[in-house]
Structure formats: structure tokens, C-alpha cells
Amino acid sequence: MTPTGGGLSWQSYNEETPTADDSDKLSANGLWEQKNVTRDSSDYLWYMTDVNIVSCEGFLKNGKDPYLTVMSAGHVLHVFVNGKLSVTVYGTLDNPKLTYSGNVKLRAGINKILLLSVSVGLPNVGVHYDTWNAEVLGPVTLSGLNEGKRDLTKQRWSYKVGLKGESLSLHSLSGSSSVEWVQGSLVAQKQPLTWYKAIFNAPGGNEPLALDMASMGKGQIWINGEGVGRHWPGYIAQGDCSKCNYAGTFNEKKCQTNCGQPSQRWYHVPRSWLKPSGNLLVVFEEWGGNPTGISLVKRSR
């Protein structure tokens, strides 16, 4: 792959975490299944709940932070506490279910727990896909309190489908002008839940084109409003590439290559989508990446 020219000039917009006051939220006691709420309108579903911490809690004095446990059917989970990202966890193709367990910083009073559950479009080859779960199944518990363990599973939860950037259609030509983007030295890097955009001209020639996304983590890509697809270079291929011997019974783990490399790095850009100039590239980054490392490349003959 050969770069087509100079680097791209990026602008960024930070995705906002929702609040329970948002008009388009849903509320109910207990946890809902993700696909039944999103109805395939988005990969993303926010789960929001409040945790009240009294001032006499022991951990406020001894510094031993309480322990949050979240069980999910997958595929990816971002945990936010009081507006700050605490952790990101994800399952695998073989086992998409995941459990997060870790200490969280809480304060006296009302604390906001937000869980962003993400479906990544894992392929399925089974029957009754509509009965497969993709959600925060629970239980969701908080340990290390004076009362011991508090079960948050059946308490009041609020739900919000999708991201603000999706509702504003930031990936489109018209929607991308509806918010104020920052540029230059203020462009966010290594920051989760960030939208990036750049304008570029179509390179000459007729060679196949692709985007090199090795510097990014996980998210989605659009060009002129058309979906290039989900990117996930942060997912590193596992395995043993140290030896190769085809003798004996064959299995898929023999003679592996590219261990420790992204599962996919280059993403095809159809030339039919491009105008001679003024093409809009939009990237939504979930994990946090370096957009200056993104480049448009062509396949060398």
C-alpha cells in the first residue's frame, strides 16, 4: 500500500454522555435486552442509573473503593462513573459474553452509573438469532459498602438509544455542519467517544483505494455519508506464529501469520463514492486513537 499524498487536516467533536433528563430516554425497573430496545437502529444503547452513597460509608474514610461488577452478553461495554470513563471491556467471537469487575470512585450523595453497551455485528451461523441476547444481562452489583453487596439489577434504569452524533447525522454532509468542531492543536487525541472529520480530494489514477486505520482503536467510518464500515484495529490477533509445520492432522491454528497485528488495518474506499474535490471523511472513535495516523492509500501494482 502506498500513501496517496500529504496528511489529512482533522477536526474533532466530543460525544456527550446522556443524562436522565434527556427527553428521548426510556425508564423502567430492571434491565432490558438491547436488540428489543434499539430495534436495529443503532449499535449503541446507554444504561443509566443512580447510586446513593451516604456520608457514613466506611470506604469514604478508609479509601477502599467499592467494587462494581457488571455481567453482559456482549459484545462491548464501556463503564462510566460520574461522567468519566472507568473501563472498556469486550468479548470474543468464540465467547461474546463478558464480565467487568473493578473498583470505582464514588462520592457521598448521588452517583451516576452509565453503561454503554455496544453490538459489533459479530457473524452468526445459528438459528433463532432473534432470541440471542446482546445486552447488559446482569446482575449488576456494588460491593464494599457498609451493607455488604448492593444489587442494582432491579432498581430504576433509564435507557437511551444511540449516540448524539448519530441523531445529528454527523456522518452526513448536512449534519456535519450542525455542531462546532475544534481544529488545530485542540483536536482530541487518544480520547474515547470522539468524532473526527476531514476534507480531501480524490487522488488521480484508477488504483484501488483504502484507508489505513492502524492508529485507531474501534468505531465507524463514513465517506460522503456512505458507510465504509466498522473499524477495529485495536483488536489484536492472538496465536502462535513462531513455527509452521503442516504435518499431521490439519487445524486452523497451524502456520498462523500476523500474530500481534490488528485483525484488519485497511478499509476499502470505492472510487465511485468520490468527487474530484471536497470529499467528507468522518470517523467515530470509541476507544481513543490518533487521527493524524490515518492515511488514504492506494494499492501498488
CSV table of C-alpha atoms in Angstrom, one decimal:
chain,number,residue,atom,x,y,z
A,1,MET,CA,0.0,0.0,0.0
A,2,THR,CA,1.3,3.4,-1.0
A,3,PRO,CA,0.1,6.8,0.6
A,4,THR,CA,-1.7,9.0,-2.0
A,5,GLY,CA,-0.3,12.3,-0.7
A,6,GLY,CA,0.0,14.5,2.3
A,7,GLY,CA,-1.7,14.1,5.6
A,8,LEU,CA,-5.3,15.0,6.4
A,9,SER,CA,-6.4,18.1,8.3
A,10,TRP,CA,-8.6,16.9,11.1
A,11,GLN,CA,-11.4,18.5,13.2
A,12,SER,CA,-13.0,16.8,16.3
A,13,TYR,CA,-16.2,16.8,18.3
A,14,ASN,CA,-16.6,15.1,21.6
A,15,GLU,CA,-19.6,12.9,22.0
A,16,GLU,CA,-21.7,13.8,25.1
A,17,THR,CA,-22.8,11.3,27.7
A,18,PRO,CA,-26.6,11.4,28.1
A,19,THR,CA,-28.4,12.3,31.3
A,20,ALA,CA,-31.6,11.0,32.9
A,21,ASP,CA,-33.2,14.4,32.0
A,22,ASP,CA,-33.0,13.7,28.2
A,23,SER,CA,-36.4,13.9,26.6
A,24,ASP,CA,-35.9,10.8,24.4
A,25,LYS,CA,-34.9,8.4,27.2
A,26,LEU,CA,-36.9,5.4,28.4
A,27,SER,CA,-37.2,4.3,32.1
A,28,ALA,CA,-38.1,1.1,33.8
A,29,ASN,CA,-37.3,-1.1,36.7
A,30,GLY,CA,-34.7,-3.7,35.8
A,31,LEU,CA,-32.5,-4.4,32.7
A,32,TRP,CA,-33.9,-4.6,29.2
A,33,GLU,CA,-32.5,-6.6,26.2
A,34,GLN,CA,-30.6,-4.4,23.8
A,35,LYS,CA,-32.0,-5.5,20.4
A,36,ASN,CA,-35.5,-5.2,21.7
A,37,VAL,CA,-34.8,-1.5,22.6
A,38,THR,CA,-32.7,-0.4,19.7
A,39,ARG,CA,-34.7,-2.3,17.0
A,40,ASP,CA,-31.5,-2.4,14.9
A,41,SER,CA,-31.5,1.4,14.7
A,42,SER,CA,-28.1,1.7,16.4
A,43,ASP,CA,-25.1,-0.4,17.6
A,44,TYR,CA,-25.3,1.6,20.9
A,45,LEU,CA,-27.6,1.5,24.0
A,46,TRP,CA,-27.0,3.6,27.1
A,47,TYR,CA,-28.0,2.2,30.5
A,48,MET,CA,-28.2,4.8,33.3
A,49,THR,CA,-28.9,4.5,37.0
A,50,ASP,CA,-28.2,6.4,40.2
A,51,VAL,CA,-26.4,5.1,43.3
A,52,ASN,CA,-26.9,6.9,46.5
A,53,ILE,CA,-23.9,6.8,48.9
A,54,VAL,CA,-24.5,8.0,52.5
A,55,SER,CA,-21.8,10.1,54.2
A,56,CYS,CA,-21.1,7.4,56.8
A,57,GLU,CA,-19.9,4.8,54.3
A,58,GLY,CA,-16.7,3.2,55.5
A,59,PHE,CA,-14.9,3.4,52.2
A,60,LEU,CA,-15.1,7.2,52.3
A,61,LYS,CA,-12.9,7.1,55.3
A,62,ASN,CA,-10.6,4.1,54.7
A,63,GLY,CA,-10.0,4.7,51.0
A,64,LYS,CA,-11.0,1.2,49.9
A,65,ASP,CA,-13.1,1.9,46.8
A,66,PRO,CA,-16.2,-0.2,46.3
A,67,TYR,CA,-16.3,-2.9,43.7
A,68,LEU,CA,-18.6,-2.8,40.7
A,69,THR,CA,-19.5,-6.0,38.8
A,70,VAL,CA,-21.4,-6.0,35.5
A,71,MET,CA,-22.3,-9.1,33.6
A,72,SER,CA,-23.1,-8.7,29.9
A,73,ALA,CA,-24.0,-10.9,26.9
A,74,GLY,CA,-21.6,-8.7,24.9
A,75,HIS,CA,-20.3,-7.6,22.7
A,76,VAL,CA,-18.5,-4.4,24.1
A,77,LEU,CA,-19.1,-2.5,27.3
A,78,HIS,CA,-17.9,1.0,28.3
A,79,VAL,CA,-18.4,1.8,32.0
A,80,PHE,CA,-18.8,5.5,33.1
A,81,VAL,CA,-18.9,6.7,36.6
A,82,ASN,CA,-20.0,10.3,37.2
A,83,GLY,CA,-19.3,11.2,33.6
A,84,LYS,CA,-15.8,9.7,33.4
A,85,LEU,CA,-14.9,6.6,31.5
A,86,SER,CA,-13.7,3.9,34.0
A,87,VAL,CA,-13.1,1.0,31.7
A,88,THR,CA,-13.8,-0.7,28.4
A,89,VAL,CA,-14.2,-4.5,28.1
A,90,TYR,CA,-15.2,-6.7,25.2
A,91,GLY,CA,-15.8,-10.4,24.5
A,92,THR,CA,-14.5,-12.6,21.7
A,93,LEU,CA,-16.1,-14.3,18.6
A,94,ASP,CA,-15.9,-17.6,20.4
A,95,ASN,CA,-17.4,-16.2,23.7
A,96,PRO,CA,-19.0,-12.7,23.3
A,97,LYS,CA,-20.2,-12.7,26.9
A,98,LEU,CA,-18.2,-10.7,29.3
A,99,THR,CA,-18.0,-9.7,33.0
A,100,TYR,CA,-16.4,-6.5,34.3
A,101,SER,CA,-15.3,-6.4,37.9
A,102,GLY,CA,-13.3,-3.5,39.3
A,103,ASN,CA,-13.0,-0.7,41.8
A,104,VAL,CA,-14.9,2.5,41.1
A,105,LYS,CA,-14.6,6.0,42.6
A,106,LEU,CA,-17.8,7.1,44.3
A,107,ARG,CA,-18.6,10.1,46.5
A,108,ALA,CA,-21.2,10.9,49.1
A,109,GLY,CA,-24.6,11.7,47.6
A,110,ILE,CA,-25.9,10.7,44.2
A,111,ASN,CA,-23.5,8.9,41.8
A,112,LYS,CA,-24.3,8.4,38.1
A,113,ILE,CA,-23.5,5.0,36.7
A,114,LEU,CA,-23.7,4.8,32.9
A,115,LEU,CA,-23.1,1.7,30.9
A,116,LEU,CA,-22.7,1.9,27.1
A,117,SER,CA,-23.5,-1.5,25.6
A,118,VAL,CA,-22.2,-2.0,22.0
A,119,SER,CA,-23.1,-4.6,19.4
A,120,VAL,CA,-20.3,-5.1,16.9
A,121,GLY,CA,-22.1,-7.1,14.3
A,122,LEU,CA,-20.5,-10.5,15.1
A,123,PRO,CA,-21.5,-13.0,12.4
A,124,ASN,CA,-23.9,-15.8,13.4
A,125,VAL,CA,-24.4,-19.1,11.7
A,126,GLY,CA,-27.1,-20.4,14.1
A,127,VAL,CA,-30.9,-20.5,14.1
A,128,HIS,CA,-33.3,-18.2,16.1
A,129,TYR,CA,-30.9,-15.3,16.1
A,130,ASP,CA,-33.8,-13.1,17.4
A,131,THR,CA,-33.6,-15.0,20.7
A,132,TRP,CA,-29.9,-14.4,21.2
A,133,ASN,CA,-29.1,-11.8,23.8
A,134,ALA,CA,-26.9,-8.7,23.3
A,135,GLU,CA,-27.1,-6.6,26.4
A,136,VAL,CA,-26.2,-5.9,30.0
A,137,LEU,CA,-27.9,-9.1,31.3
A,138,GLY,CA,-26.9,-8.5,35.0
A,139,PRO,CA,-26.5,-9.0,37.7
A,140,VAL,CA,-25.0,-5.5,38.3
A,141,THR,CA,-23.7,-5.3,41.9
A,142,LEU,CA,-21.8,-2.9,44.1
A,143,SER,CA,-19.7,-4.5,46.8
A,144,GLY,CA,-17.6,-3.0,49.7
A,145,LEU,CA,-20.4,-0.9,51.2
A,146,ASN,CA,-21.5,-0.9,54.9
A,147,GLU,CA,-24.4,-3.1,53.8
A,148,GLY,CA,-22.1,-5.5,52.0
A,149,LYS,CA,-23.2,-6.1,48.5
A,150,ARG,CA,-25.9,-3.9,46.8
A,151,ASP,CA,-27.8,-5.4,43.8
A,152,LEU,CA,-28.5,-2.7,41.3
A,153,THR,CA,-30.1,-5.0,38.7
A,154,LYS,CA,-33.8,-4.5,39.6
A,155,GLN,CA,-33.6,-0.8,40.5
A,156,ARG,CA,-34.7,2.0,38.3
A,157,TRP,CA,-32.8,2.3,35.0
A,158,SER,CA,-33.0,4.8,32.2
A,159,TYR,CA,-32.2,3.9,28.5
A,160,LYS,CA,-31.1,6.0,25.6
A,161,VAL,CA,-30.8,4.5,22.1
A,162,GLY,CA,-27.8,5.6,20.1
A,163,LEU,CA,-25.3,8.4,20.2
A,164,LYS,CA,-25.9,12.2,20.0
A,165,GLY,CA,-23.7,12.3,16.9
A,166,GLU,CA,-25.9,9.6,15.3
A,167,SER,CA,-29.0,11.6,15.9
A,168,LEU,CA,-27.4,14.7,14.5
A,169,SER,CA,-26.2,12.7,11.4
A,170,LEU,CA,-22.6,14.0,11.9
A,171,HIS,CA,-21.5,11.5,9.3
A,172,SER,CA,-23.5,13.3,6.6
A,173,LEU,CA,-22.7,16.4,4.6
A,174,SER,CA,-25.5,18.4,6.1
A,175,GLY,CA,-25.3,17.0,9.6
A,176,SER,CA,-21.6,17.6,10.0
A,177,SER,CA,-22.2,21.4,9.9
A,178,SER,CA,-24.7,21.3,12.7
A,179,VAL,CA,-22.1,21.4,15.5
A,180,GLU,CA,-19.0,23.3,16.3
A,181,TRP,CA,-15.9,21.3,15.7
A,182,VAL,CA,-12.4,22.1,17.1
A,183,GLN,CA,-9.3,22.1,15.0
A,184,GLY,CA,-5.6,22.6,15.0
A,185,SER,CA,-3.8,21.9,18.3
A,186,LEU,CA,-7.2,21.5,20.1
A,187,VAL,CA,-8.1,18.3,18.1
A,188,ALA,CA,-8.7,15.5,20.6
A,189,GLN,CA,-6.3,12.5,20.5
A,190,LYS,CA,-6.4,9.3,22.5
A,191,GLN,CA,-9.8,10.3,23.7
A,192,PRO,CA,-12.8,7.9,23.7
A,193,LEU,CA,-16.2,8.7,22.1
A,194,THR,CA,-14.9,11.3,19.7
A,195,TRP,CA,-16.0,12.2,16.2
A,196,TYR,CA,-13.4,13.3,13.6
A,197,LYS,CA,-13.8,14.8,10.2
A,198,ALA,CA,-11.5,15.8,7.3
A,199,ILE,CA,-11.9,17.0,3.8
A,200,PHE,CA,-9.8,15.5,1.0
A,201,ASN,CA,-9.6,15.5,-2.8
A,202,ALA,CA,-9.8,12.3,-4.8
A,203,PRO,CA,-6.3,11.1,-5.9
A,204,GLY,CA,-5.6,10.6,-9.5
A,205,GLY,CA,-5.3,7.3,-11.3
A,206,ASN,CA,-7.6,4.2,-11.1
A,207,GLU,CA,-5.8,2.1,-8.5
A,208,PRO,CA,-7.9,0.6,-5.7
A,209,LEU,CA,-8.1,2.9,-2.6
A,210,ALA,CA,-8.2,2.2,1.1
A,211,LEU,CA,-8.0,3.9,4.5
A,212,ASP,CA,-5.1,2.9,6.7
A,213,MET,CA,-6.7,2.9,10.2
A,214,ALA,CA,-3.8,1.3,12.1
A,215,SER,CA,-3.5,4.3,14.5
A,216,MET,CA,-7.2,4.0,15.7
A,217,GLY,CA,-9.0,1.7,18.1
A,218,LYS,CA,-12.6,1.0,17.3
A,219,GLY,CA,-15.5,2.7,15.8
A,220,GLN,CA,-17.1,3.5,12.4
A,221,ILE,CA,-16.1,5.3,9.1
A,222,TRP,CA,-18.1,7.2,6.5
A,223,ILE,CA,-17.2,8.9,3.3
A,224,ASN,CA,-19.6,11.5,1.8
A,225,GLY,CA,-22.3,9.9,4.0
A,226,GLU,CA,-21.7,6.4,2.8
A,227,GLY,CA,-20.7,3.8,5.4
A,228,VAL,CA,-17.3,2.3,4.9
A,229,GLY,CA,-17.9,0.0,7.9
A,230,ARG,CA,-16.9,-0.6,11.4
A,231,HIS,CA,-13.2,-0.3,12.2
A,232,TRP,CA,-11.5,-2.2,15.0
A,233,PRO,CA,-7.7,-2.1,14.6
A,234,GLY,CA,-7.4,-2.2,18.4
A,235,TYR,CA,-8.5,-5.9,18.3
A,236,ILE,CA,-5.1,-7.7,18.1
A,237,ALA,CA,-4.9,-11.1,16.5
A,238,GLN,CA,-3.8,-13.7,19.1
A,239,GLY,CA,-2.0,-17.0,18.4
A,240,ASP,CA,1.4,-18.7,18.0
A,241,CYS,CA,3.2,-17.6,14.8
A,242,SER,CA,6.6,-19.0,15.9
A,243,LYS,CA,6.6,-22.2,13.9
A,244,CYS,CA,5.0,-23.8,10.9
A,245,ASN,CA,4.6,-27.5,10.3
A,246,TYR,CA,1.7,-28.9,8.2
A,247,ALA,CA,2.5,-32.5,9.1
A,248,GLY,CA,-0.3,-34.5,10.8
A,249,THR,CA,-4.0,-33.6,11.2
A,250,PHE,CA,-4.8,-30.1,9.9
A,251,ASN,CA,-6.4,-27.5,12.1
A,252,GLU,CA,-6.9,-23.7,11.7
A,253,LYS,CA,-4.1,-22.9,14.2
A,254,LYS,CA,-1.3,-24.4,12.1
A,255,CYS,CA,1.1,-22.0,10.4
A,256,GLN,CA,-0.6,-18.8,11.6
A,257,THR,CA,0.8,-15.4,10.5
A,258,ASN,CA,0.5,-11.8,11.6
A,259,CYS,CA,0.1,-12.6,15.3
A,260,GLY,CA,0.1,-9.4,17.4
A,261,GLN,CA,-1.3,-7.4,14.4
A,262,PRO,CA,-4.7,-5.7,14.0
A,263,SER,CA,-7.4,-8.1,12.8
A,264,GLN,CA,-7.9,-5.5,10.0
A,265,ARG,CA,-5.9,-2.4,9.1
A,266,TRP,CA,-7.0,-1.3,5.6
A,267,TYR,CA,-10.6,-0.4,4.7
A,268,HIS,CA,-11.7,-0.2,1.0
A,269,VAL,CA,-12.8,3.1,-0.4
A,270,PRO,CA,-14.9,2.8,-3.6
A,271,ARG,CA,-13.8,5.4,-6.1
A,272,SER,CA,-17.4,5.7,-7.2
A,273,TRP,CA,-18.2,7.4,-3.9
A,274,LEU,CA,-15.6,10.2,-4.5
A,275,LYS,CA,-15.9,13.6,-6.1
A,276,PRO,CA,-12.9,15.3,-7.7
A,277,SER,CA,-12.6,17.5,-4.6
A,278,GLY,CA,-14.3,18.3,-1.3
A,279,ASN,CA,-14.9,14.7,-0.1
A,280,LEU,CA,-16.0,14.4,3.6
A,281,LEU,CA,-14.4,11.7,5.7
A,282,VAL,CA,-16.0,11.2,9.2
A,283,VAL,CA,-14.6,8.7,11.8
A,284,PHE,CA,-16.3,7.9,15.1
A,285,GLU,CA,-13.7,6.6,17.6
A,286,GLU,CA,-14.9,4.7,20.6
A,287,TRP,CA,-11.7,3.8,22.4
A,288,GLY,CA,-9.4,6.7,21.6
A,289,GLY,CA,-6.9,6.9,18.7
A,290,ASN,CA,-4.6,9.2,16.8
A,291,PRO,CA,-6.4,10.5,13.8
A,292,THR,CA,-3.2,12.0,12.4
A,293,GLY,CA,-2.1,8.5,11.7
A,294,ILE,CA,-5.0,7.8,9.3
A,295,SER,CA,-4.0,8.0,5.6
A,296,LEU,CA,-5.6,7.3,2.2
A,297,VAL,CA,-3.5,4.7,0.4
A,298,LYS,CA,-3.6,3.0,-3.0
A,299,ARG,CA,-2.7,-0.5,-3.9
A,300,SER,CA,0.6,-0.6,-5.8
A,301,ARG,CA,0.9,-2.8,-8.8
